Amino acid sequence: DIQMTQSPSSLSVSIGDRVTITCRASQSISSYLNWYQQKPGKAPKLLIYDASSLQSGVPSRVSGSGSGTDFTLTITNLQPEDFATYYCQQSYSTPPNTFGQGTKLEIK
Amino acid sequence: QVQLVQSGAEVKKPGASVKVSCEASGYTFTSFYMHWVRQAPGQGPEWMAIINPSDGSTTYAQKFQGRVTMTRDTSTSTVYMELRSLRSEDTAVYYCARDRGRGQLDYWGQGTLVTVSS
């Protein structure tokens, strides 16, 4: 199975900051990488698909990049609604569609 | 609008089985694969299974092989996930999620908490 490793596991940031989360795959997954946002008690929400495509309705201050094994999720001008946990997920080699262990954004 | 509505919370004893339902609406049920993903308390999502609602074909994560069965009822646009021989480690929120293609999970159910406790 392909393993997905995210870093950091948590991040303390302020409103208006720029944040970058990384996700590394244990082998090449081309661009089959998706990012999800999850808030407490809610289901995950698709933010970015195919590594860099923005899901409809997601603000343009959210962006994704990368291919192969290394990927990043960047959020600029952090807003209160951005404080959540973020997960990457590979869909290149399935099953299983493996997820990363998550990165929690906390308010500094 | 697309909606996935899951059945309610369950409390089960170790060794028992649970069957969770997910009713889809707002789109053509047989046109999109459906996944089951679970999330234990404080953990990341864990992929369990996928079904093709058109023909009922399934694929399960190796971890759950022999313990999980995913089925569908096209007359009610509902998918089901049954997990048997429950143990305490199966305590989690179970989600169904629609796959719009290339493994992109664009709509999710609200989640069903399954608690396994003696």
Short mmCIF file of C-alpha atoms in Angstrom, two decimals, chain A residues 35-107:
data_model
loop_
_atom_site.label_atom_id
_atom_site.label_comp_id
_atom_site.label_asym_id
_atom_site.label_seq_id
_atom_site.Cartn_x
_atom_site.Cartn_y
_atom_site.Cartn_z
CA TRP A 35 -6.82 17.61 -0.11
CA TYR A 36 -9.70 17.73 2.36
CA GLN A 37 -10.63 20.07 5.18
CA GLN A 38 -12.40 18.72 8.27
CA LYS A 39 -13.97 20.65 11.11
CA PRO A 40 -14.89 19.06 14.45
CA GLY A 41 -17.98 16.86 14.22
CA LYS A 42 -18.23 17.28 10.45
CA ALA A 43 -17.38 15.15 7.43
CA PRO A 44 -14.29 15.97 5.38
CA LYS A 45 -14.77 18.49 2.57
CA LEU A 46 -12.95 18.28 -0.76
CA LEU A 47 -10.75 21.34 -1.30
CA ILE A 48 -8.21 20.45 -3.98
CA TYR A 49 -8.22 17.59 -6.50
CA ASP A 50 -5.63 16.37 -8.96
CA ALA A 51 -2.98 18.06 -6.80
CA SER A 52 -3.71 21.61 -7.91
CA SER A 53 -7.33 22.02 -9.08
CA LEU A 54 -9.58 24.07 -6.84
CA GLN A 55 -12.92 22.51 -5.95
CA SER A 56 -15.93 24.68 -6.78
CA GLY A 57 -16.75 27.13 -4.02
CA VAL A 58 -13.33 27.00 -2.37
CA PRO A 59 -11.69 30.44 -2.06
CA SER A 60 -8.76 31.23 -4.33
CA ARG A 61 -6.44 31.85 -1.35
CA VAL A 62 -6.29 28.05 -1.13
CA SER A 63 -3.92 26.37 -3.57
CA GLY A 64 -2.17 23.07 -4.13
CA SER A 65 0.94 22.02 -5.98
CA GLY A 66 3.23 19.09 -6.59
CA SER A 67 3.47 15.85 -8.50
CA GLY A 68 5.17 12.52 -8.09
CA THR A 69 5.81 12.11 -4.38
CA ASP A 70 5.83 15.62 -2.92
CA PHE A 71 2.83 17.89 -2.57
CA THR A 72 1.91 21.08 -0.77
CA LEU A 73 -1.28 22.81 0.31
CA THR A 74 -0.96 26.56 0.79
CA ILE A 75 -3.46 28.90 2.37
CA THR A 76 -2.78 32.63 2.28
CA ASN A 77 -4.42 35.34 4.37
CA LEU A 78 -5.76 32.82 6.90
CA GLN A 79 -9.33 33.46 7.97
CA PRO A 80 -11.15 32.19 11.08
CA GLU A 81 -13.01 29.58 9.02
CA ASP A 82 -9.69 28.02 7.92
CA PHE A 83 -8.87 26.68 11.38
CA ALA A 84 -9.50 22.99 10.90
CA THR A 85 -7.67 19.73 10.21
CA TYR A 86 -6.39 19.06 6.69
CA TYR A 87 -5.85 15.65 5.12
CA CYS A 88 -4.21 14.56 1.91
CA GLN A 89 -5.45 11.44 0.09
CA GLN A 90 -3.94 9.50 -2.78
CA SER A 91 -6.15 7.94 -5.43
CA TYR A 92 -3.44 6.64 -7.77
CA SER A 93 -3.11 3.10 -6.53
CA THR A 94 -6.35 1.79 -5.14
CA PRO A 95 -7.48 0.09 -3.09
CA PRO A 96 -6.91 1.47 -0.60
CA ASN A 97 -7.38 5.21 -1.10
CA THR A 98 -4.96 6.12 1.67
CA PHE A 99 -5.15 9.32 3.67
CA GLY A 100 -2.44 11.20 5.51
CA GLN A 101 -2.58 11.45 9.27
CA GLY A 102 -3.69 15.09 9.20
CA THR A 103 -2.44 18.58 10.00
CA LYS A 104 -4.35 20.61 12.57
CA LEU A 105 -4.31 24.39 12.24
CA GLU A 106 -4.71 26.13 15.57
CA ILE A 107 -5.03 29.81 16.39
#
